[in-house]
């Protein structure tokens, strides 16, 4: 509950966290990234169980700088609702009294690799100080079906193509559509641009019947020359996420020690050395039940690093675990 350095205090961050399951995973994520000078908007999927929502509400009430999104979406994988969840939090965050500098979006299965201090320094590096981070490229031909053909979202279930007979109109304002990750680091001025500019609003409206619009919306706007912090020549730069995609096995990584779900690795302990070496801001994905040791180890490693970097006096209660010398411990019974 204390700021660990003036450097971090002078550069407050905003976080958007979208969740729908695995309460323990969310609690541990929030514990790892929490700092009293930052601000956190939590979007709970409207279809999440009521007891889950109540548990999150009770936790959030403990912190003045953590709040629930004022509007909850019924989120569908690949749907516009996923993008709208981030927009809803952004509308809340710009009204926050915290004068945050950049916003980072997370899901409930992310976990930090960099400390808050390292993230602040990374985003203030010469390459990123005046720029948003939205890794991506001009939309490849094999991804054009997402925005060339109309799709329909069956709320909370799936997104379906309407077929070749339902082609979409060209994007508004003669925009070039890009394709990239749904994860970002965005300047506050860019967020205000997203919420107020006609270009951003028209692209948002146009994106309603596309597939997985969060993978084209942010990166497309970040290639608009007039957008604050835009990176018109940017491609895949930006070390935001460590993700093991199945189709990148043998190139970007040497396999998943856990298991693949939707072609993304759920990490086990043996994946941690790759994650730490990659040193992204966050790693995705973890589950608290499938491979709990992986989360335990990374959480302990991350906390030790955070405390080692602190410029204030460390309290014993900030340690996640206490080392015990087994050889001198007295075993009874």
C-alpha angles and dihedrals in degrees: 000000000000130000108248099207141009089234089065094041090055091054108046117188133209122218130199112200119186114196141169108161147011102060093192091055091052093048092052092046092051091046090053097049100033120122125161094232095054127076129227130200114195118201112197115197108249089230094056115118116273094238089053091052092048092050091052091046091054091050094048091052088066093067128059093206098048120078143161120252110264090228123040123204128209094239122217123193106253092007137125088247090073091057092044091055089063092045090052091054092047090055088053095044096055087058093051117112088227109100094219119183104205136010127222124192123218140177126217093261096057124102128188123252097176120058119241088258092052091049091051090051093044093052091047093051114121091257095055107023093099098023141077120236113230110144113211149103139227107299109277118229093249090059098047093094087073093067104018095062127050118249132195125217117219096204114249093356120062147319118243132195115238090213138245092305091067105063120172126237117252115279116274124264090020089282121178108230117230131195125218147118124320089229123092152158109222135185118241090241090055091052089052088050090052091052098044113025121097090223093058094041093049092048089050091052091046090050095059094094098038128100118259094346093181086073093060107024103071097037092047093053090046088062092055107107095217094051114106111256093005120167103207094177096040124125129166095336118129124079097226103135139024104211128164106214115195094229090055093058109130093022114048092019141001100242143294119283090193119043138285121247116181086350092300121114119244098211128242127190094272090060093060097084089058091048094049093046091050089052097197118168089253140005126222134232127028133152123198093214106038100053106003094166091064091056092043092053097044092046092052092045091048094049092050090052092048092052094045089055096047119114094204131076109281119233120217091233090064091069114098092208139010121228115238125200100228094193093062098036116110113236115204133185 
